[in-house]
Tab-separated table of C-alpha atoms in Angstrom:
chain	number	residue	atom	x	y	z
F	87	MET	CA	97.736	238.205	-51.927
F	88	THR	CA	96.630	241.744	-52.531
F	89	THR	CA	96.821	243.300	-55.902
F	90	LEU	CA	95.035	246.352	-57.144
F	91	THR	CA	94.523	245.229	-60.699
F	92	PRO	CA	93.443	247.821	-63.211
F	93	SER	CA	89.761	247.006	-63.436
F	94	SER	CA	89.019	249.124	-66.478
F	95	ILE	CA	89.188	246.219	-68.877
F	96	SER	CA	86.178	246.378	-71.147
F	97	GLN	CA	84.058	243.580	-72.507
F	98	HIS	CA	85.571	244.348	-75.894
F	99	THR	CA	89.181	243.508	-74.952
F	100	ASN	CA	87.886	240.413	-73.191
F	101	LYS	CA	86.336	239.153	-76.424
F	102	ARG	CA	89.444	239.964	-78.399
F	103	LEU	CA	91.576	238.091	-75.890
F	104	PHE	CA	89.494	234.928	-76.172
F	105	ALA	CA	89.508	235.179	-79.974
F	106	THR	CA	93.302	235.427	-79.965
F	107	LEU	CA	93.429	232.483	-77.601
F	108	ALA	CA	91.291	230.378	-79.963
F	109	ILE	CA	93.558	231.185	-82.923
F	110	VAL	CA	96.642	230.276	-80.874
F	111	VAL	CA	95.092	226.941	-79.879
F	112	ILE	CA	94.323	226.064	-83.518
F	113	ALA	CA	97.837	227.042	-84.633
F	114	TRP	CA	99.245	224.955	-81.773
F	115	LEU	CA	97.258	221.867	-82.825
F	116	ALA	CA	98.276	222.295	-86.461
F	117	ALA	CA	101.958	222.633	-85.552
F	118	TYR	CA	101.788	219.638	-83.226
F	119	ASN	CA	100.480	217.445	-86.018
F	120	ILE	CA	102.993	218.312	-88.723
F	121	ILE	CA	106.250	217.897	-86.763
F	122	GLN	CA	106.480	214.104	-87.114
F	123	PRO	CA	106.215	213.988	-90.922
F	124	LEU	CA	108.384	217.087	-91.149
F	125	ALA	CA	111.168	215.597	-88.989
F	126	ASP	CA	111.110	212.334	-90.970
F	127	TRP	CA	111.165	214.233	-94.237
F	128	ILE	CA	114.190	216.343	-93.223
F	129	ALA	CA	116.177	213.411	-91.844
F	130	TYR	CA	115.378	210.734	-94.417
F	131	SER	CA	114.442	212.593	-97.603
F	132	ALA	CA	116.078	216.007	-97.581
F	133	LEU	CA	119.315	214.812	-95.982
F	134	GLY	CA	119.043	211.363	-97.476
F	135	LEU	CA	120.029	209.488	-94.322
F	136	GLY	CA	119.131	205.823	-94.155
F	137	ARG	CA	116.222	204.762	-91.934
F	138	ASP	CA	118.421	202.174	-90.247
F	139	SER	CA	121.480	204.377	-89.771
F	140	HIS	CA	122.444	205.538	-86.286
F	141	LEU	CA	122.764	209.129	-87.440
F	142	GLY	CA	119.419	209.126	-89.261
F	143	GLU	CA	117.608	207.599	-86.319
F	144	SER	CA	119.190	209.995	-83.805
F	145	LEU	CA	118.522	213.028	-85.985
F	146	ALA	CA	114.882	212.162	-86.712
F	147	PHE	CA	114.367	211.554	-82.986
F	148	PHE	CA	115.904	214.927	-82.131
F	149	LEU	CA	114.055	216.881	-84.830
F	150	TYR	CA	110.752	215.411	-83.724
F	151	ASP	CA	111.224	215.601	-79.967
F	152	VAL	CA	112.533	219.158	-79.631
F	153	PRO	CA	109.595	220.977	-81.283
F	154	LYS	CA	107.128	218.487	-79.792
F	155	ILE	CA	108.392	219.012	-76.252
F	156	LEU	CA	108.626	222.782	-76.615
F	157	LEU	CA	105.046	222.900	-77.930
F	158	LEU	CA	103.793	220.615	-75.160
F	159	LEU	CA	105.666	222.648	-72.593
F	160	SER	CA	104.182	225.960	-73.759
F	161	GLY	CA	100.656	224.602	-74.022
F	162	MET	CA	100.627	222.731	-70.750
F	163	VAL	CA	102.450	225.343	-68.705
F	164	PHE	CA	99.758	227.752	-69.898
F	165	ALA	CA	96.957	225.417	-68.822
F	166	ILE	CA	98.600	224.634	-65.483
F	167	SER	CA	99.243	228.313	-64.818
F	168	ILE	CA	95.563	229.084	-65.386
F	169	VAL	CA	94.663	226.402	-62.827
F	170	ARG	CA	97.243	227.811	-60.436
F	171	THR	CA	95.716	231.278	-60.456
F	172	PHE	CA	92.928	229.635	-58.430
F	173	PHE	CA	95.359	228.360	-55.792
F	174	SER	CA	97.325	231.018	-53.957
F	175	PRO	CA	99.579	230.009	-51.047
F	176	GLU	CA	97.136	231.873	-48.791
F	177	ARG	CA	94.213	229.786	-49.985
F	178	THR	CA	96.239	226.592	-49.563
F	179	ARG	CA	97.049	227.606	-46.016
F	180	ALA	CA	93.368	228.191	-45.322
F	181	LEU	CA	92.492	224.780	-46.807
F	182	LEU	CA	95.091	223.072	-44.614
F	183	GLY	CA	94.096	224.852	-41.423
F	184	GLY	CA	92.464	222.513	-38.911
F	185	LYS	CA	93.451	219.338	-40.773
F	186	ARG	CA	94.857	216.621	-38.533
F	187	GLU	CA	98.133	214.861	-39.193
F	188	GLY	CA	97.675	212.013	-41.615
F	189	VAL	CA	94.797	213.521	-43.579
F	190	GLY	CA	96.699	216.799	-43.430
F	191	ASN	CA	99.814	215.215	-44.927
F	192	VAL	CA	97.839	213.810	-47.861
F	193	PHE	CA	96.091	217.146	-48.500
F	194	ALA	CA	99.348	219.076	-48.190
F	195	ALA	CA	101.133	216.844	-50.698
F	196	LEU	CA	98.231	217.120	-53.182
F	197	LEU	CA	98.049	220.890	-52.783
F	198	GLY	CA	101.816	220.982	-53.310
F	199	ILE	CA	101.181	220.007	-56.929
F	200	VAL	CA	98.763	222.820	-57.768
F	201	THR	CA	99.996	225.686	-55.608
F	202	PRO	CA	102.441	227.999	-57.381
F	203	PHE	CA	105.815	227.606	-55.728
F	204	CYS	CA	109.320	228.934	-56.144
F	205	SER	CA	112.099	227.733	-53.885
F	206	CYS	CA	112.988	231.345	-53.119
F	207	SER	CA	109.600	231.574	-51.363
F	208	ALA	CA	110.173	228.452	-49.267
F	209	VAL	CA	110.914	230.433	-46.117
F	210	PRO	CA	107.923	232.819	-46.129
F	211	LEU	CA	105.731	229.848	-46.939
F	212	PHE	CA	107.182	227.771	-44.128
F	213	ILE	CA	106.721	230.590	-41.618
F	214	GLY	CA	103.226	231.374	-42.892
F	215	PHE	CA	102.138	227.751	-42.481
F	216	VAL	CA	103.777	227.008	-39.131
F	217	GLU	CA	102.723	230.171	-37.339
F	218	SER	CA	99.117	229.762	-38.453
F	219	GLY	CA	99.091	226.460	-36.538
F	220	ILE	CA	99.558	223.944	-39.344
F	221	PRO	CA	101.543	221.004	-37.877
F	222	LEU	CA	105.232	220.854	-38.770
F	223	GLY	CA	104.920	217.460	-40.489
F	224	VAL	CA	102.035	218.672	-42.670
F	225	THR	CA	104.042	221.773	-43.607
F	226	PHE	CA	106.931	219.540	-44.637
F	227	SER	CA	104.683	217.340	-46.766
F	228	PHE	CA	103.841	220.489	-48.711
F	229	LEU	CA	107.432	221.680	-48.857
F	230	ILE	CA	108.576	218.315	-50.231
F	231	ALA	CA	105.769	217.858	-52.771
F	232	ALA	CA	105.823	221.395	-54.194
F	233	PRO	CA	109.338	221.395	-55.665
F	234	THR	CA	109.601	217.636	-56.315
F	235	ILE	CA	106.389	217.166	-58.265
F	236	ASN	CA	107.445	219.756	-60.730
F	237	GLU	CA	105.210	220.678	-63.674
F	238	VAL	CA	108.067	220.743	-66.166
F	239	ALA	CA	109.131	217.240	-65.084
F	240	ILE	CA	105.594	215.915	-65.473
F	241	ILE	CA	105.146	217.459	-68.925
F	242	LEU	CA	108.513	216.180	-70.157
F	243	LEU	CA	107.910	212.672	-68.834
F	244	PHE	CA	104.489	212.671	-70.463
F	245	GLY	CA	105.789	214.012	-73.769
F	246	LEU	CA	108.820	211.740	-74.011
F	247	PHE	CA	107.709	208.513	-72.346
F	248	GLY	CA	103.948	208.547	-72.099
F	249	TRP	CA	101.412	209.061	-69.379
F	250	LYS	CA	102.303	205.914	-67.408
F	251	VAL	CA	105.797	207.105	-66.514
F	252	ALA	CA	104.435	210.592	-65.744
F	253	ALA	CA	101.769	209.114	-63.451
F	254	LEU	CA	104.387	206.940	-61.740
F	255	TYR	CA	106.513	209.977	-61.094
F	256	VAL	CA	103.611	211.937	-59.586
F	257	THR	CA	102.625	208.941	-57.462
F	258	SER	CA	106.131	208.397	-56.133
F	259	GLY	CA	106.513	212.112	-55.373
F	260	LEU	CA	103.242	212.039	-53.443
F	261	VAL	CA	104.251	208.921	-51.514
F	262	VAL	CA	107.621	210.440	-50.573
F	263	ALA	CA	106.044	213.750	-49.493
F	264	ILE	CA	103.291	212.108	-47.430
F	265	VAL	CA	105.541	209.536	-45.733
F	266	ALA	CA	108.484	211.873	-45.075
F	267	GLY	CA	106.202	214.641	-43.752
F	268	PHE	CA	104.367	212.199	-41.510
F	269	ILE	CA	107.611	210.830	-40.047
F	270	ILE	CA	109.005	214.330	-39.423
F	271	GLY	CA	105.741	215.208	-37.683
F	272	ARG	CA	106.002	212.125	-35.435
F	273	LEU	CA	109.556	213.074	-34.450
F	274	LYS	CA	108.234	216.192	-32.640
F	275	MET	CA	111.004	218.525	-33.687
F	276	GLU	CA	109.250	221.873	-33.178
F	277	ARG	CA	112.029	223.107	-30.893
F	278	TYR	CA	114.468	222.899	-33.802
F	279	VAL	CA	112.625	225.596	-35.704
F	280	GLU	CA	114.458	228.937	-35.342
F	281	ASP	CA	112.959	230.889	-32.453
F	282	PHE	CA	112.112	234.056	-34.383
F	283	VAL	CA	109.549	232.104	-36.413
F	284	TRP	CA	107.262	231.783	-33.370
F	285	LYS	CA	107.598	235.462	-32.430
F	286	ILE	CA	106.611	237.253	-35.605
F	287	GLN	CA	104.200	240.137	-35.199
F	288	HIS	CA	102.088	241.240	-38.114
F	289	THR	CA	101.965	244.952	-38.755
F	290	ALA	CA	100.034	244.706	-41.994
F	291	ASP	CA	97.780	242.118	-43.531
F	292	ALA	CA	97.356	240.820	-47.024
F	293	SER	CA	93.795	240.376	-48.239
F	294	GLU	CA	92.327	238.121	-50.899
F	295	GLU	CA	92.941	239.172	-54.451
F	296	LYS	CA	90.223	239.273	-57.086
F	297	LEU	CA	91.292	238.231	-60.561
F	298	THR	CA	89.425	238.615	-63.831
F	299	TRP	CA	89.809	236.094	-66.643
F	300	THR	CA	91.926	238.616	-68.482
F	301	ASP	CA	94.284	238.726	-65.490
F	302	ARG	CA	94.458	234.951	-65.352
F	303	ILE	CA	95.251	234.611	-69.061
F	304	GLU	CA	97.821	237.387	-68.911
F	305	ARG	CA	99.532	235.825	-65.908
F	306	ALA	CA	99.513	232.367	-67.476
F	307	TRP	CA	101.094	233.835	-70.589
F	308	GLU	CA	103.735	235.526	-68.423
F	309	SER	CA	104.614	232.176	-66.810
F	310	VAL	CA	104.845	230.493	-70.214
F	311	LYS	CA	107.356	233.111	-71.315
F	312	GLU	CA	109.265	232.863	-68.039
F	313	ILE	CA	109.371	229.055	-67.726
F	314	VAL	CA	109.921	228.189	-71.383
F	315	GLY	CA	112.480	230.991	-71.643
F	316	LYS	CA	114.336	229.517	-68.693
F	317	VAL	CA	114.314	225.851	-69.699
F	318	TRP	CA	114.293	225.610	-73.493
F	319	LEU	CA	118.061	225.366	-73.793
F	320	TYR	CA	118.219	222.574	-71.205
F	321	VAL	CA	115.487	220.751	-73.095
F	322	VAL	CA	117.388	220.983	-76.376
F	323	ILE	CA	120.667	219.813	-74.800
F	324	GLY	CA	118.943	217.090	-72.785
F	325	ILE	CA	117.138	215.755	-75.849
F	326	ALA	CA	120.333	215.938	-77.912
F	327	VAL	CA	122.163	213.783	-75.349
F	328	GLY	CA	119.129	211.502	-75.117
F	329	ALA	CA	118.974	211.214	-78.922
F	330	GLY	CA	122.650	210.297	-79.007
F	331	ILE	CA	122.111	207.540	-76.461
F	332	HIS	CA	118.966	206.440	-78.315
F	333	GLY	CA	120.783	205.963	-81.602
F	334	TYR	CA	124.194	204.728	-80.481
F	335	VAL	CA	124.011	202.872	-77.170
F	336	PRO	CA	122.789	199.288	-77.550
F	337	GLU	CA	119.627	198.130	-75.746
F	338	ASP	CA	120.197	196.720	-72.270
F	339	ALA	CA	123.698	198.157	-72.084
F	340	LEU	CA	122.912	199.547	-68.644
F	341	ALA	CA	120.958	196.598	-67.291
F	342	SER	CA	123.866	195.203	-65.280
F	343	VAL	CA	124.759	198.546	-63.658
F	344	LEU	CA	121.359	200.198	-63.203
F	345	GLY	CA	119.069	197.214	-63.508
F	346	LYS	CA	116.913	195.595	-60.848
F	347	GLN	CA	119.546	193.024	-59.867
F	348	ALA	CA	121.956	195.708	-58.694
F	349	TRP	CA	120.376	196.483	-55.272
F	350	TRP	CA	122.957	199.149	-54.468
F	351	SER	CA	122.054	201.190	-57.540
F	352	VAL	CA	119.073	202.830	-55.764
F	353	PRO	CA	120.996	204.383	-52.839
F	354	ALA	CA	123.836	205.203	-55.221
F	355	ALA	CA	121.422	207.011	-57.546
F	356	VAL	CA	120.028	209.040	-54.629
F	357	LEU	CA	123.470	209.967	-53.306
F	358	ILE	CA	124.734	210.995	-56.726
F	359	GLY	CA	121.573	213.043	-57.226
F	360	ILE	CA	121.974	215.224	-54.118
F	361	PRO	CA	124.913	217.398	-55.242
F	362	LEU	CA	123.610	217.446	-58.818
F	363	TYR	CA	121.311	220.392	-58.967
F	364	SER	CA	119.748	220.460	-62.365
F	365	ASN	CA	116.312	221.632	-63.242
F	366	ALA	CA	113.850	219.037	-64.459
F	367	ALA	CA	114.237	220.140	-68.055
F	368	GLY	CA	117.792	218.913	-68.391
F	369	ILE	CA	117.530	215.715	-66.417
F	370	VAL	CA	114.295	214.155	-67.670
F	371	PRO	CA	115.301	213.397	-71.286
F	372	ILE	CA	118.513	211.761	-70.101
F	373	VAL	CA	116.945	209.754	-67.287
F	374	GLY	CA	114.178	208.558	-69.576
F	375	THR	CA	116.638	207.393	-72.171
F	376	LEU	CA	118.529	205.475	-69.470
F	377	ILE	CA	115.311	203.569	-68.754
F	378	GLU	CA	115.069	202.642	-72.449
F	379	LYS	CA	118.565	201.224	-72.297
F	380	GLY	CA	117.924	198.886	-69.411
F	381	ALA	CA	118.092	200.988	-66.259
F	382	SER	CA	115.219	199.986	-63.991
F	383	VAL	CA	112.351	202.448	-63.619
F	384	GLY	CA	112.546	202.640	-59.811
F	385	THR	CA	116.241	203.482	-59.866
F	386	ALA	CA	115.773	206.108	-62.582
F	387	LEU	CA	112.831	207.741	-60.762
F	388	ALA	CA	114.803	207.764	-57.483
F	389	PHE	CA	117.675	209.483	-59.247
F	390	MET	CA	115.354	212.049	-60.759
F	391	MET	CA	113.565	212.831	-57.491
F	392	SER	CA	116.890	213.156	-55.749
F	393	VAL	CA	118.191	215.619	-58.332
F	394	ILE	CA	115.021	217.713	-58.351
F	395	GLY	CA	113.807	217.349	-54.762
F	396	LEU	CA	116.977	217.199	-52.697
F	397	SER	CA	118.973	220.244	-53.563
F	398	LEU	CA	121.742	221.943	-51.641
F	399	PRO	CA	120.599	225.474	-52.596
F	400	GLU	CA	117.216	224.718	-51.017
F	401	ALA	CA	118.983	223.462	-47.880
F	402	VAL	CA	120.873	226.745	-47.666
F	403	ILE	CA	117.604	228.673	-47.933
F	404	LEU	CA	115.864	226.540	-45.292
F	405	LYS	CA	118.837	226.882	-42.933
F	406	ARG	CA	117.440	230.336	-42.144
F	407	VAL	CA	114.451	228.837	-40.344
F	408	LEU	CA	115.574	225.317	-39.382
F	409	LYS	CA	118.214	224.439	-36.833
F	410	MET	CA	120.797	221.874	-37.910
F	411	PRO	CA	119.237	218.734	-36.357
F	412	LEU	CA	115.915	219.391	-38.105
F	413	LEU	CA	117.574	220.299	-41.404
F	414	ILE	CA	119.585	217.075	-41.377
F	415	THR	CA	116.520	215.032	-40.382
F	416	PHE	CA	114.543	216.676	-43.189
F	417	PHE	CA	117.150	215.667	-45.763
F	418	ALA	CA	117.732	212.192	-44.352
F	419	VAL	CA	114.026	211.347	-44.170
F	420	ILE	CA	113.409	212.448	-47.769
F	421	ALA	CA	116.485	210.546	-48.987
F	422	VAL	CA	115.301	207.357	-47.278
F	423	ALA	CA	111.738	207.846	-48.540
F	424	ILE	CA	113.032	208.267	-52.093
F	425	MET	CA	115.108	205.097	-51.816
F	426	LEU	CA	112.142	203.105	-50.513
F	427	THR	CA	109.993	204.398	-53.377
F	428	GLY	CA	112.741	203.380	-55.807
F	429	TYR	CA	112.843	199.857	-54.381
F	430	MET	CA	109.050	199.683	-54.379
F	431	PHE	CA	108.836	200.467	-58.089
F	432	ASN	CA	111.688	198.102	-58.894
F	433	LEU	CA	109.767	195.407	-57.070
F	434	ILE	CA	106.295	195.912	-58.547
F	435	LEU	CA	107.200	196.816	-62.142
E	132	MET	CA	106.357	261.475	-50.365
E	133	LEU	CA	105.812	257.729	-50.707
E	134	THR	CA	107.552	254.909	-48.904
E	135	ILE	CA	107.936	251.907	-51.185
E	136	LYS	CA	109.277	248.651	-49.802
E	137	VAL	CA	110.434	245.660	-51.804
E	138	LEU	CA	110.200	242.524	-49.655
E	139	GLY	CA	112.526	239.678	-50.543
E	140	SER	CA	115.669	237.965	-49.420
E	141	GLY	CA	117.630	238.974	-52.501
E	142	CYS	CA	116.504	236.524	-55.162
E	143	ALA	CA	116.637	237.483	-58.833
E	144	ASN	CA	112.896	238.249	-58.950
E	145	CYS	CA	113.193	240.665	-56.027
E	146	LYS	CA	115.915	242.588	-57.835
E	147	ARG	CA	113.734	242.812	-60.949
E	148	VAL	CA	110.894	244.291	-58.891
E	149	GLU	CA	113.254	246.816	-57.355
E	150	GLN	CA	114.504	247.876	-60.802
E	151	ILE	CA	110.955	248.272	-62.099
E	152	VAL	CA	110.017	250.375	-59.060
E	153	HIS	CA	113.016	252.661	-59.498
E	154	LYS	CA	112.240	253.079	-63.198
E	155	VAL	CA	108.554	253.869	-62.604
E	156	VAL	CA	109.296	256.305	-59.785
E	157	GLU	CA	111.805	258.099	-61.973
E	158	GLU	CA	109.492	258.253	-64.991
E	159	MET	CA	106.587	259.575	-62.932
E	160	SER	CA	108.981	261.892	-61.078
E	161	VAL	CA	107.344	261.001	-57.791
E	162	GLU	CA	109.091	261.683	-54.533
E	163	ALA	CA	109.575	258.266	-53.043
E	164	GLU	CA	111.908	256.406	-50.786
E	165	VAL	CA	112.577	252.854	-52.013
E	166	ILE	CA	113.597	250.451	-49.257
E	167	LYS	CA	114.769	246.866	-49.629
E	168	VAL	CA	113.513	244.628	-46.819
E	169	THR	CA	115.648	241.502	-46.731
E	170	GLU	CA	115.364	240.065	-43.191
E	171	TYR	CA	112.694	237.392	-42.779
E	172	PRO	CA	111.253	238.686	-39.476
E	173	ASP	CA	110.716	242.077	-41.156
E	174	ILE	CA	109.335	240.532	-44.348
E	175	MET	CA	106.951	238.283	-42.440
E	176	ALA	CA	105.598	241.241	-40.487
E	177	TYR	CA	103.541	241.876	-43.645
E	178	ASN	CA	102.044	238.372	-43.437
E	179	ILE	CA	102.933	237.494	-47.013
E	180	MET	CA	103.608	233.915	-48.107
E	181	SER	CA	105.525	234.380	-51.291
E	182	THR	CA	108.210	236.796	-52.328
E	183	PRO	CA	108.855	239.229	-53.909
E	184	GLY	CA	106.384	241.465	-52.138
E	185	LEU	CA	105.679	245.098	-52.907
E	186	VAL	CA	104.479	247.481	-50.198
E	187	ILE	CA	103.512	251.099	-50.782
E	188	ASN	CA	102.885	253.271	-47.720
E	189	GLU	CA	102.565	250.144	-45.551
E	190	LYS	CA	99.950	248.566	-47.846
E	191	VAL	CA	100.778	245.233	-49.508
E	192	VAL	CA	99.979	245.685	-53.216
E	193	SER	CA	101.549	242.611	-54.815
E	194	THR	CA	103.120	239.313	-53.742
E	195	GLY	CA	104.772	236.325	-55.335
E	196	ARG	CA	105.295	237.728	-58.792
E	197	ILE	CA	106.905	240.486	-60.777
E	198	PRO	CA	104.295	243.176	-61.459
E	199	SER	CA	104.595	244.896	-64.836
E	200	PRO	CA	105.722	248.545	-64.998
E	201	ALA	CA	102.144	249.474	-65.960
E	202	GLU	CA	100.828	247.790	-62.818
E	203	VAL	CA	103.410	249.472	-60.613
E	204	THR	CA	102.452	252.814	-62.178
E	205	SER	CA	98.823	252.229	-61.255
E	206	PHE	CA	99.784	251.174	-57.683
E	207	VAL	CA	101.780	254.376	-57.288
E	208	THR	CA	98.962	256.487	-58.743
E	209	GLN	CA	96.474	254.942	-56.326
E	210	ALA	CA	98.792	255.488	-53.377
E	211	LEU	CA	99.237	259.144	-54.386
E	212	THR	CA	95.460	259.603	-54.571
E	213	MET	CA	95.120	258.156	-51.094
E	214	VAL	CA	97.745	260.579	-49.782
E	215	GLU	CA	95.921	263.545	-51.384
E	216	LEU	CA	92.557	262.447	-49.992
E	217	ASP	CA	94.140	262.207	-46.569
E	218	MET	CA	95.512	265.722	-46.833
E	219	LEU	CA	92.134	267.112	-47.964
E	220	LYS	CA	90.441	265.436	-45.015
E	221	ARG	CA	92.892	266.938	-42.598
E	222	GLN	CA	92.458	270.443	-44.065
E	223	SER	CA	88.689	270.405	-43.770
């Protein structure tokens, strides 16, 4: 990445920036700590709803979760974006160069978490990896991990259901990306990559970009505005639906349909998830609430990965560089890997 | 006269970059040709790994994000300086 950043930023603005940052952090912490009592007060005291009533419970849940999740989202997207300014796709490619299959798949999946990624860049990234000699399977491990292990999904899972569910989600995403990428690599499908990919000539070159801390903070702030601006409405709607389920649907209502006993629920969840293309923000609150009501964790995680990771728009984008047999294999292998992960979690949890 | 290329297959971010470029060029009243590069073989000729990309006089100045109008202004200013330096060199 080459950017000619204006380098005339003085020490003075640097200091002011960090001071502002400190004030924002303190305000953030203060806000985070008053939302619980505030939500309870509005629901139970100001509106006078009973603590045992469905409406009171749902409303308190909603009033607490929405500001909490939006605060968490802003804070953590900022932190993650700062980390990501240290990982450009170019650097990731350099780190993956020369790695063998196996080790390469693991590295690629891990780097998929921290490298900034937008599905609209999937093609340039794919070409950039493959033509620099990174094995096809390793490239796919990256391309599966990057969108599936999505930062918004992780933050929402953490905020709504605790770190264990979030860690499970990251682990299952990694397993799917590593296994699926490895299998695709073993299938030796290089000839099903569109021919132009192997023939690209470079006329210009991008060089490494140097960023100051001011640049990093500014860019992180830009991503907070962009990501939170894009997902806040989904979060509110998702939590509202989740709060409704929380207050009104009895515990274990879903156990017979989405519980562990129903073996077919895992493939069904994956199949239903493919045409559903929602961003993580809308799906997480609902999926999490399903778990509370008796759906098994493996089934719910499989559904979520399928919705986020297996999307038709992404298939359309990748069609530009992958011939049909490889595209279908790519989808089928991920779908099977997601199902296996679902069964695995249903078995061990 | 500058040649400014916006590299991208037509995603929303690429269109934003194009708008910003047009606005900056107009405000600075610089003579510039703005070209949209949408075919992957042509985009990848610049060896970038994330779109949108911004290229001024065949030099990649930004990739993978939407540069602010202020940044684009400084890219254009730098490119203009380079052009002037080139002309001075040729004259002497």
